[in-house]
Amino acid sequence: EASADRRVAFVIGNSEYRELPALRNPDRDAGDIASTFRMAGFDVFVAKDLARLQFEERFRTYLAAADGADLAVVYYSGHGFQIGGENFLIPVDATLKDAADVEVQAIKLDDMLQQLRSKSKIQVIILDACRNNPFPRKNYWLRDQLIVASGSGLAQVKGSENALIAFATEPGAVAYDGSGNLSPFSSA
């Protein structure tokens, strides 16, 4: 008899930002999404209000669990933005005050995807981010270039054969937090 697919999910909800505007829904979104994944038979790792170091630590724990998985999912709800075509997820302790802060303080989505690809057969990344532009600066250093930060949403990510990336909104647009208890994207 064929063994059942092994599925793992890492669910992140960042609401309580220290220096940037707090968000109402990611906390609840994450709880809701996590229970949906559990019902679908996933091993679920839930993390809320992650600072940069916690983010990396929890992601490493998840990567270890995702090793050899048939399907690995990352769901992220919180602040995120793009600069120079790169997408960044913003930990709750980020200040983003200085031009050099992005690469040091934020989490690069492409790096997460690369690491995930090495572990699992199929990767799915679901981003309910980019609700507005809370950033104090207009430009940041990225790969030795000073680039103007686009306040409008996330950039298109090049998928691969076995990776699916879902955005709450089209690239370059802003996703809404919604008026209910969950973001429109997550409740859907």
Coordinates of N, CA, C and O in Angstrom, one line a residue:
E1 N 0.9 -1.2 0.0 CA 0.0 0.0 0.0 C 0.9 1.2 0.0 O 1.8 1.3 0.8
A2 N 0.6 2.2 -0.9 CA 1.4 3.5 -0.9 C 1.2 4.3 0.3 O 0.1 4.3 0.9
S3 N 2.3 4.8 0.8 CA 2.3 5.6 2.0 C 1.6 7.0 1.7 O 1.7 7.5 0.6
A4 N 0.9 7.5 2.7 CA 0.2 8.8 2.4 C 1.3 9.9 2.2 O 2.4 9.8 2.7
D5 N 0.9 10.9 1.5 CA 1.8 12.0 1.2 C 2.1 12.7 2.6 O 1.3 12.8 3.4
R6 N 3.4 13.1 2.7 CA 3.7 13.9 3.9 C 3.7 15.3 3.6 O 4.3 15.8 2.7
R7 N 2.9 16.1 4.4 CA 2.6 17.5 4.1 C 3.0 18.3 5.4 O 2.5 17.9 6.5
V8 N 3.7 19.4 5.2 CA 4.1 20.2 6.3 C 3.8 21.7 6.0 O 3.8 22.1 4.8
A9 N 3.3 22.4 7.0 CA 3.0 23.8 6.7 C 3.6 24.7 7.8 O 3.6 24.3 9.0
F10 N 4.2 25.8 7.4 CA 4.7 26.8 8.3 C 3.8 28.0 8.2 O 3.7 28.6 7.1
V11 N 3.1 28.4 9.3 CA 2.1 29.5 9.2 C 2.6 30.6 10.1 O 2.8 30.4 11.3
I12 N 2.7 31.8 9.5 CA 3.3 32.9 10.2 C 2.3 34.1 10.2 O 1.7 34.4 9.2
G13 N 2.0 34.6 11.4 CA 1.1 35.8 11.5 C 1.9 36.9 12.2 O 2.1 36.8 13.5
N14 N 2.3 38.0 11.6 CA 3.0 39.1 12.2 C 2.0 40.3 12.3 O 1.7 40.9 11.3
S15 N 1.6 40.6 13.5 CA 0.7 41.7 13.8 C 1.3 42.8 14.6 O 1.1 44.0 14.3
E16 N 1.9 42.4 15.7 CA 2.4 43.4 16.7 C 3.8 43.9 16.3 O 4.8 43.6 17.0
Y17 N 3.8 44.8 15.4 CA 5.0 45.5 15.0 C 5.4 46.5 16.0 O 4.6 47.2 16.6
R18 N 6.8 46.6 16.3 CA 7.2 47.5 17.3 C 7.4 48.9 16.8 O 7.1 49.9 17.5
E19 N 8.0 49.0 15.6 CA 8.3 50.4 15.1 C 7.4 50.8 13.9 O 7.2 51.9 13.6
L20 N 6.8 49.8 13.3 CA 5.9 50.0 12.1 C 4.4 49.9 12.6 O 4.2 49.3 13.6
P21 N 3.5 50.3 11.8 CA 2.1 50.2 12.2 C 1.7 48.8 12.4 O 2.0 47.9 11.7
A22 N 1.0 48.5 13.5 CA 0.5 47.2 13.9 C -0.6 46.8 12.8 O -1.2 47.7 12.3
L23 N -0.8 45.5 12.7 CA -1.9 45.1 11.7 C -2.9 44.3 12.6 O -2.6 43.6 13.5
R24 N -4.2 44.5 12.2 CA -5.2 43.9 13.0 C -5.4 42.4 12.8 O -5.7 41.6 13.7
N25 N -5.3 41.9 11.5 CA -5.7 40.6 11.2 C -4.7 39.4 11.1 O -5.1 38.3 11.3
P26 N -3.4 39.6 10.9 CA -2.5 38.5 10.7 C -2.6 37.4 11.8 O -2.5 36.2 11.6
D27 N -2.8 37.9 13.1 CA -2.8 37.0 14.2 C -4.0 36.0 14.0 O -3.8 34.7 14.1
R28 N -5.2 36.5 13.7 CA -6.4 35.6 13.5 C -6.3 34.9 12.2 O -6.7 33.7 12.2
D29 N -5.7 35.5 11.2 CA -5.6 34.8 9.9 C -4.7 33.6 10.1 O -5.1 32.5 9.6
A30 N -3.6 33.7 10.8 CA -2.7 32.6 11.0 C -3.4 31.5 11.8 O -3.3 30.3 11.4
G31 N -4.2 31.8 12.8 CA -4.9 30.8 13.6 C -5.9 30.0 12.7 O -6.0 28.8 12.7
D32 N -6.6 30.8 11.9 CA -7.6 30.2 11.0 C -7.0 29.3 9.9 O -7.4 28.2 9.7
I33 N -5.9 29.8 9.3 CA -5.2 29.0 8.3 C -4.6 27.8 8.8 O -4.7 26.7 8.2
A34 N -4.0 27.9 10.0 CA -3.4 26.7 10.7 C -4.4 25.6 10.9 O -4.1 24.4 10.6
S35 N -5.6 25.9 11.4 CA -6.6 24.9 11.6 C -7.1 24.3 10.3 O -7.3 23.1 10.2
T36 N -7.1 25.1 9.3 CA -7.5 24.6 8.0 C -6.5 23.6 7.5 O -6.8 22.5 7.0
F37 N -5.2 23.9 7.6 CA -4.1 23.0 7.2 C -4.2 21.7 8.1 O -4.0 20.6 7.5
R38 N -4.4 21.8 9.4 CA -4.5 20.6 10.2 C -5.6 19.7 9.8 O -5.4 18.5 9.7
M39 N -6.7 20.3 9.4 CA -7.8 19.4 9.0 C -7.5 18.7 7.6 O -8.0 17.7 7.3
A40 N -6.6 19.4 6.9 CA -6.2 18.8 5.6 C -5.0 17.8 5.8 O -4.5 17.3 4.8
G41 N -4.7 17.5 7.0 CA -3.7 16.4 7.3 C -2.2 16.9 7.2 O -1.3 16.1 7.1
F42 N -2.0 18.2 7.4 CA -0.6 18.7 7.5 C -0.1 18.7 8.9 O -0.8 18.8 9.9
D43 N 1.3 18.5 9.0 CA 2.0 18.8 10.2 C 2.1 20.4 10.2 O 2.7 20.9 9.3
V44 N 1.6 21.0 11.2 CA 1.6 22.5 11.1 C 2.5 23.1 12.2 O 2.4 22.7 13.4
F45 N 3.3 24.1 11.7 CA 4.1 24.9 12.6 C 3.6 26.3 12.6 O 3.6 26.9 11.5
V46 N 3.1 26.8 13.7 CA 2.5 28.1 13.8 C 3.5 29.0 14.5 O 4.0 28.7 15.6
A47 N 3.6 30.2 14.0 CA 4.5 31.2 14.7 C 3.8 32.6 14.5 O 3.4 33.0 13.5
K48 N 3.8 33.3 15.6 CA 3.2 34.7 15.6 C 4.2 35.7 16.1 O 5.0 35.4 17.0
D49 N 4.1 36.9 15.5 CA 4.9 38.0 15.9 C 6.4 37.7 16.0 O 7.0 37.9 17.1
L50 N 6.9 37.3 14.9 CA 8.3 36.8 14.9 C 9.3 38.0 14.7 O 9.2 38.8 13.7
A51 N 10.3 38.1 15.6 CA 11.4 39.0 15.4 C 12.3 38.3 14.4 O 12.2 37.1 14.2
R52 N 13.3 39.0 13.9 CA 14.2 38.5 12.9 C 14.9 37.2 13.3 O 14.8 36.2 12.6
L53 N 15.5 37.1 14.5 CA 16.2 35.9 14.9 C 15.2 34.8 15.1 O 15.5 33.6 14.8
Q54 N 14.1 35.1 15.7 CA 13.1 34.0 15.9 C 12.6 33.5 14.6 O 12.4 32.3 14.4
F55 N 12.4 34.4 13.6 CA 12.0 34.0 12.3 C 12.9 32.9 11.7 O 12.5 31.9 11.2
E56 N 14.2 33.2 11.7 CA 15.2 32.3 11.2 C 15.2 31.0 11.9 O 15.3 29.9 11.3
E57 N 15.2 31.1 13.2 CA 15.2 29.9 14.1 C 14.0 29.0 13.8 O 14.1 27.8 13.6
R58 N 12.8 29.6 13.8 CA 11.6 28.8 13.5 C 11.6 28.2 12.1 O 11.1 27.1 11.9
F59 N 12.1 29.0 11.1 CA 12.2 28.5 9.8 C 13.1 27.3 9.7 O 12.8 26.3 9.0
R60 N 14.2 27.4 10.4 CA 15.2 26.2 10.4 C 14.5 25.0 11.0 O 14.7 23.9 10.4
T61 N 13.7 25.1 12.0 CA 13.0 24.0 12.6 C 12.0 23.4 11.6 O 11.9 22.2 11.5
Y62 N 11.3 24.3 10.9 CA 10.4 23.9 9.9 C 11.1 23.2 8.8 O 10.6 22.1 8.3
L63 N 12.2 23.7 8.3 CA 13.0 23.1 7.2 C 13.4 21.7 7.6 O 13.3 20.8 6.7
A64 N 13.8 21.5 8.8 CA 14.2 20.1 9.2 C 13.0 19.2 9.1 O 13.1 18.0 8.7
A65 N 11.8 19.7 9.5 CA 10.6 18.8 9.4 C 10.1 18.6 8.0 O 9.5 17.6 7.6
A66 N 10.5 19.6 7.1 CA 10.0 19.5 5.7 C 10.9 18.6 4.9 O 10.6 18.3 3.7
D67 N 12.1 18.2 5.5 CA 13.0 17.4 4.7 C 12.3 16.1 4.2 O 11.9 15.3 5.0
G68 N 12.3 15.9 2.9 CA 11.7 14.7 2.3 C 10.2 14.8 2.2 O 9.6 13.8 1.8
A69 N 9.6 15.9 2.6 CA 8.1 16.0 2.5 C 7.7 16.1 1.0 O 8.4 16.5 0.2
D70 N 6.5 15.6 0.8 CA 5.9 15.7 -0.6 C 5.4 17.1 -0.9 O 5.6 17.6 -2.0
L71 N 4.9 17.8 0.1 CA 4.4 19.1 0.0 C 4.8 20.0 1.2 O 4.5 19.6 2.3
A72 N 5.4 21.1 0.9 CA 5.8 22.0 1.9 C 5.2 23.4 1.6 O 5.3 23.9 0.6
V73 N 4.4 23.9 2.6 CA 3.7 25.2 2.4 C 4.2 26.2 3.4 O 4.5 25.8 4.6
V74 N 4.4 27.4 3.0 CA 4.6 28.5 3.9 C 3.5 29.5 3.7 O 3.3 30.0 2.5
Y75 N 2.8 29.9 4.7 CA 1.8 30.9 4.7 C 2.3 32.1 5.5 O 2.7 31.9 6.7
Y76 N 2.3 33.3 5.0 CA 2.7 34.5 5.7 C 1.7 35.6 5.6 O 1.2 36.0 4.6
S77 N 1.3 36.1 6.8 CA 0.4 37.3 6.9 C 1.2 38.3 7.7 O 1.6 38.0 8.8
G78 N 1.3 39.5 7.2 CA 2.0 40.6 7.9 C 2.5 41.6 6.9 O 2.1 41.6 5.7
H79 N 3.4 42.5 7.3 CA 4.0 43.5 6.4 C 5.0 42.8 5.5 O 5.7 41.9 5.9
G80 N 5.0 43.2 4.2 CA 5.9 42.7 3.3 C 6.1 43.7 2.2 O 5.1 44.5 2.0
F81 N 7.2 43.8 1.5 CA 7.3 44.7 0.4 C 8.4 44.3 -0.5 O 9.1 43.3 -0.3
Q82 N 8.4 45.0 -1.7 CA 9.4 44.6 -2.7 C 10.3 45.8 -2.9 O 9.9 46.9 -2.8
I83 N 11.6 45.4 -3.3 CA 12.5 46.5 -3.7 C 13.4 45.8 -4.7 O 13.9 44.7 -4.6
G84 N 13.5 46.5 -5.8 CA 14.3 46.0 -6.9 C 13.9 44.6 -7.4 O 14.8 43.8 -7.8
G85 N 12.6 44.3 -7.4 CA 12.1 43.0 -7.8 C 12.3 41.9 -6.8 O 12.0 40.8 -7.1
E86 N 12.8 42.2 -5.6 CA 13.0 41.2 -4.6 C 11.9 41.4 -3.6 O 11.6 42.5 -3.2
N87 N 11.3 40.3 -3.1 CA 10.3 40.4 -2.0 C 10.9 40.1 -0.7 O 11.7 39.2 -0.5
F88 N 10.5 40.9 0.3 CA 10.9 40.8 1.7 C 9.7 40.7 2.6 O 8.8 41.4 2.5
L89 N 9.9 39.8 3.6 CA 8.9 39.6 4.7 C 9.5 40.4 5.8 O 10.7 40.3 6.1
I90 N 8.6 41.1 6.5 CA 9.1 42.0 7.6 C 8.9 41.5 9.0 O 7.7 41.4 9.4
P91 N 10.0 41.2 9.7 CA 9.8 40.7 11.1 C 9.3 41.9 12.0 O 9.4 43.1 11.6
V92 N 8.8 41.6 13.1 CA 8.1 42.6 14.0 C 9.1 43.6 14.6 O 8.7 44.6 15.1
D93 N 10.4 43.2 14.6 CA 11.4 44.1 15.3 C 12.1 45.0 14.2 O 13.0 45.8 14.6
A94 N 11.7 44.9 13.0 CA 12.4 45.7 11.9 C 12.0 47.2 12.1 O 10.9 47.5 12.5
T95 N 13.0 48.1 11.9 CA 12.8 49.5 12.0 C 12.8 50.1 10.6 O 12.0 51.0 10.3
L96 N 13.7 49.6 9.7 CA 13.8 50.0 8.3 C 14.0 51.5 8.2 O 13.5 52.2 7.3
K97 N 14.8 52.1 9.2 CA 15.0 53.5 9.2 C 16.2 53.9 8.3 O 16.2 54.9 7.7
D98 N 17.2 53.0 8.3 CA 18.4 53.3 7.5 C 18.4 52.6 6.2 O 17.8 51.6 6.0
A99 N 19.1 53.2 5.2 CA 19.1 52.7 3.8 C 19.7 51.3 3.8 O 19.3 50.5 2.9
A100 N 20.5 50.9 4.8 CA 21.1 49.6 4.8 C 20.3 48.5 5.5 O 20.6 47.4 5.6
D101 N 19.1 48.9 6.0 CA 18.4 48.0 7.0 C 17.7 46.8 6.3 O 17.5 45.8 7.0
V102 N 17.3 47.0 5.0 CA 16.5 45.9 4.5 C 17.2 44.6 4.5 O 16.6 43.6 5.0
E103 N 18.4 44.5 3.9 CA 19.0 43.2 3.8 C 19.4 42.6 5.2 O 19.5 41.4 5.4
V104 N 19.5 43.5 6.2 CA 19.9 43.1 7.5 C 18.7 42.7 8.4 O 18.7 41.7 9.1
Q105 N 17.6 43.4 8.2 CA 16.4 43.3 9.1 C 15.3 42.5 8.5 O 14.4 42.0 9.3
A106 N 15.2 42.4 7.2 CA 14.0 41.7 6.6 C 14.4 40.3 6.1 O 15.6 40.0 6.0
I107 N 13.4 39.5 5.8 CA 13.6 38.1 5.4 C 13.4 38.1 3.9 O 12.3 38.4 3.4
K108 N 14.4 37.6 3.1 CA 14.2 37.6 1.7 C 13.5 36.3 1.2 O 13.9 35.2 1.5
L109 N 12.3 36.5 0.5 CA 11.5 35.4 0.2 C 12.2 34.4 -0.7 O 12.0 33.2 -0.6
D110 N 13.0 34.9 -1.7 CA 13.7 34.0 -2.6 C 14.6 33.0 -1.8 O 14.8 31.8 -2.2
D111 N 15.3 33.5 -0.7 CA 16.1 32.6 0.1 C 15.3 31.5 0.7 O 15.7 30.4 0.8
M112 N 14.1 31.9 1.2 CA 13.3 30.9 1.9 C 12.9 29.8 0.8 O 12.9 28.6 1.1
L113 N 12.5 30.3 -0.4 CA 12.1 29.3 -1.4 C 13.2 28.4 -1.8 O 13.0 27.2 -2.0
Q114 N 14.4 29.0 -2.0 CA 15.6 28.1 -2.4 C 15.8 27.0 -1.4 O 16.0 25.9 -1.7
Q115 N 15.8 27.4 -0.1 CA 16.0 26.4 1.0 C 14.9 25.3 1.0 O 15.2 24.1 1.1
L116 N 13.7 25.8 0.7 CA 12.5 24.8 0.7 C 12.6 23.9 -0.5 O 12.3 22.7 -0.3
R117 N 13.1 24.4 -1.6 CA 13.2 23.6 -2.8 C 14.2 22.4 -2.6 O 14.0 21.3 -3.2
S118 N 15.2 22.6 -1.8 CA 16.2 21.6 -1.5 C 15.6 20.5 -0.6 O 16.2 19.4 -0.5
K119 N 14.5 20.7 0.0 CA 14.0 19.8 1.0 C 12.8 19.0 0.5 O 12.6 17.8 0.9
S120 N 11.9 19.6 -0.2 CA 10.6 19.0 -0.5 C 10.3 18.9 -2.0 O 10.9 19.6 -2.8
K121 N 9.4 18.0 -2.3 CA 9.1 17.8 -3.7 C 8.3 18.9 -4.3 O 8.6 19.4 -5.4
I122 N 7.3 19.4 -3.6 CA 6.5 20.5 -4.1 C 6.4 21.6 -3.0 O 6.3 21.3 -1.8
Q123 N 6.6 22.9 -3.5 CA 6.5 24.0 -2.5 C 5.4 24.9 -2.9 O 5.2 25.2 -4.1
V124 N 4.7 25.4 -1.9 CA 3.6 26.4 -2.0 C 3.9 27.5 -1.1 O 4.1 27.3 0.1
I125 N 3.9 28.7 -1.6 CA 4.1 29.9 -0.7 C 2.9 30.8 -0.9 O 2.5 31.1 -2.0
I126 N 2.2 31.1 0.2 CA 1.0 31.9 0.2 C 1.3 33.2 1.0 O 1.6 33.2 2.1
L127 N 1.2 34.3 0.3 CA 1.5 35.6 0.9 C 0.3 36.5 1.0 O -0.3 36.9 0.0
D128 N -0.1 36.7 2.2 CA -1.1 37.7 2.5 C -0.5 38.9 3.1 O -0.5 39.2 4.3
A129 N 0.3 39.6 2.3 CA 1.2 40.7 2.8 C 0.9 42.0 2.1 O -0.1 42.1 1.4
C130 N 1.8 42.9 2.2 CA 1.7 44.2 1.5 C 0.4 44.9 1.7 O -0.2 45.3 0.7
R131 N 0.0 45.1 2.9 CA -1.3 45.8 3.1 C -1.2 47.3 2.9 O -2.2 47.9 2.6
N132 N 0.0 47.9 3.1 CA 0.1 49.3 2.9 C 1.6 49.5 2.9 O 2.4 48.6 3.1
N133 N 2.1 50.8 2.8 CA 3.5 51.0 2.9 C 3.8 51.8 4.1 O 3.7 53.0 4.2
P134 N 4.3 51.1 5.1 CA 4.6 51.7 6.4 C 6.0 52.2 6.5 O 6.5 52.6 7.6
F135 N 6.8 52.2 5.4 CA 8.2 52.4 5.6 C 8.6 53.8 5.6 O 8.2 54.7 4.9
P136 N 9.5 54.1 6.6 CA 9.9 55.4 6.8 C 10.8 56.0 5.7 O 10.9 57.2 5.6
R137 N 11.5 55.2 5.0 CA 12.4 55.7 3.9 C 11.8 55.4 2.5 O 11.0 54.6 2.3
K138 N 12.5 56.1 1.6 CA 12.1 55.9 0.2 C 13.1 55.1 -0.6 O 12.8 54.6 -1.6
N139 N 14.3 54.9 -0.1 CA 15.2 54.1 -0.8 C 16.1 53.3 0.2 O 16.3 53.7 1.3
Y140 N 16.5 52.1 -0.3 CA 17.3 51.2 0.5 C 18.4 50.6 -0.4 O 18.3 50.5 -1.6
W141 N 19.5 50.2 0.3 CA 20.6 49.5 -0.4 C 20.2 48.0 -0.6 O 19.7 47.3 0.3
L142 N 20.4 47.6 -1.9 CA 20.2 46.2 -2.2 C 21.2 45.8 -3.2 O 21.3 46.4 -4.2
R143 N 22.0 44.8 -2.9 CA 23.1 44.3 -3.8 C 23.9 45.5 -4.3 O 24.1 45.7 -5.5
D144 N 24.3 46.3 -3.3 CA 25.2 47.5 -3.6 C 24.6 48.6 -4.5 O 25.3 49.4 -5.1
Q145 N 23.3 48.6 -4.6 CA 22.6 49.7 -5.3 C 21.6 50.3 -4.4 O 20.9 49.6 -3.6
L146 N 21.5 51.6 -4.5 CA 20.5 52.3 -3.7 C 19.2 52.3 -4.6 O 19.2 52.9 -5.6
I147 N 18.2 51.6 -4.1 CA 17.0 51.4 -4.9 C 15.8 52.1 -4.2 O 15.6 52.0 -3.0
V148 N 14.9 52.7 -5.0 CA 13.7 53.3 -4.4 C 12.7 52.2 -4.1 O 12.5 51.3 -4.9
A149 N 12.3 52.2 -2.8 CA 11.3 51.2 -2.4 C 10.0 51.4 -3.0 O 9.5 52.5 -3.0
S150 N 9.4 50.3 -3.5 CA 8.0 50.4 -4.1 C 7.1 50.2 -2.9 O 7.1 49.1 -2.3
G151 N 6.3 51.2 -2.6 CA 5.3 51.0 -1.5 C 4.2 50.1 -1.9 O 3.3 49.8 -1.1
S152 N 4.1 49.8 -3.2 CA 2.9 49.1 -3.6 C 3.1 47.6 -3.8 O 3.3 47.2 -4.9
G153 N 3.0 46.9 -2.7 CA 2.9 45.5 -2.8 C 4.2 44.7 -3.1 O 5.3 45.2 -3.0
L154 N 4.0 43.5 -3.6 CA 5.1 42.5 -3.8 C 5.3 42.3 -5.3 O 4.5 42.5 -6.1
A155 N 6.5 41.9 -5.6 CA 6.9 41.7 -7.0 C 6.6 40.2 -7.4 O 6.5 39.3 -6.6
Q156 N 6.4 40.0 -8.7 CA 6.2 38.7 -9.2 C 7.4 37.9 -8.9 O 8.5 38.3 -9.0
V157 N 7.2 36.6 -8.5 CA 8.3 35.7 -8.2 C 8.4 34.7 -9.3 O 7.3 34.2 -9.7
K158 N 9.6 34.4 -9.7 CA 9.7 33.3 -10.8 C 9.5 32.0 -10.1 O 10.3 31.6 -9.2
G159 N 8.5 31.3 -10.4 CA 8.3 30.0 -9.8 C 9.2 29.0 -10.5 O 10.0 29.3 -11.4
S160 N 9.1 27.7 -10.1 CA 9.8 26.7 -10.8 C 8.8 25.6 -11.1 O 7.7 25.7 -10.8
E161 N 9.3 24.5 -11.7 CA 8.4 23.4 -12.0 C 7.5 23.0 -10.9 O 6.3 22.8 -11.0
N162 N 8.1 22.9 -9.7 CA 7.3 22.4 -8.5 C 6.9 23.4 -7.5 O 6.7 23.0 -6.4
A163 N 7.0 24.7 -7.8 CA 6.7 25.7 -6.8 C 5.5 26.5 -7.3 O 5.4 26.9 -8.4
L164 N 4.6 26.8 -6.3 CA 3.4 27.6 -6.6 C 3.5 28.8 -5.6 O 3.7 28.5 -4.4
I165 N 3.3 30.0 -6.1 CA 3.3 31.1 -5.2 C 2.0 31.9 -5.3 O 1.6 32.3 -6.4
A166 N 1.3 32.0 -4.2 CA 0.0 32.7 -4.3 C 0.1 34.0 -3.6 O 0.6 34.1 -2.4
F167 N -0.4 35.1 -4.2 CA -0.4 36.4 -3.6 C -1.8 36.8 -3.3 O -2.8 36.5 -4.0
A168 N -2.0 37.7 -2.2 CA -3.3 38.2 -1.9 C -3.8 39.2 -2.9 O -4.9 39.5 -3.0
T169 N -2.9 39.7 -3.7 CA -3.2 40.7 -4.7 C -2.2 40.6 -5.9 O -1.2 39.9 -5.8
E170 N -2.5 41.2 -7.0 CA -1.6 41.1 -8.1 C -0.3 41.8 -7.8 O -0.3 42.7 -6.9
P171 N 0.8 41.5 -8.4 CA 2.1 42.1 -8.2 C 2.0 43.6 -8.3 O 1.3 44.1 -9.2
G172 N 2.5 44.3 -7.3 CA 2.5 45.8 -7.4 C 1.3 46.4 -6.8 O 1.2 47.6 -6.8
A173 N 0.3 45.6 -6.3 CA -0.9 46.2 -5.8 C -0.9 46.0 -4.3 O -0.2 45.1 -3.7
V174 N -1.8 46.7 -3.6 CA -1.9 46.6 -2.1 C -3.1 45.6 -1.8 O -4.1 45.7 -2.3
A175 N -2.8 44.8 -0.8 CA -3.9 43.9 -0.3 C -4.6 44.6 0.9 O -3.9 45.3 1.6
Y176 N -5.8 44.3 1.0 CA -6.6 45.0 2.1 C -6.6 44.1 3.3 O -6.8 42.9 3.3
D177 N -6.6 44.8 4.5 CA -6.8 44.1 5.8 C -8.2 43.7 6.0 O -8.5 42.8 6.7
G178 N -9.1 44.4 5.3 CA -10.5 44.1 5.4 C -11.2 44.7 6.6 O -10.5 45.2 7.5
S179 N -12.5 44.6 6.7 CA -13.2 45.2 7.8 C -13.7 44.1 8.8 O -14.1 44.4 9.9
G180 N -13.6 42.9 8.4 CA -14.0 41.8 9.3 C -12.8 41.3 10.2 O -11.8 42.0 10.4
N181 N -13.0 40.1 10.7 CA -12.0 39.5 11.6 C -10.8 38.9 10.9 O -9.8 38.6 11.5
L182 N -11.0 38.6 9.6 CA -9.9 38.0 8.8 C -9.7 38.9 7.6 O -10.6 39.6 7.2
S183 N -8.5 38.8 7.0 CA -8.3 39.5 5.7 C -9.2 38.9 4.7 O -9.5 37.7 4.8
P184 N -9.7 39.6 3.7 CA -10.5 39.0 2.6 C -9.8 37.8 2.0 O -10.4 36.7 1.7
F185 N -8.5 37.9 1.8 CA -7.7 36.8 1.1 C -7.7 35.5 2.0 O -8.0 34.4 1.5
S186 N -7.4 35.7 3.3 CA -7.3 34.5 4.2 C -8.7 33.9 4.4 O -8.8 32.7 4.5
S187 N -9.7 34.7 4.5 CA -11.0 34.1 4.8 C -11.5 33.3 3.5 O -12.1 32.3 3.7
A188 N -11.1 33.8 2.4 CA -11.4 33.0 1.1 C -10.7 31.7 1.1 O -11.2 30.7 0.7

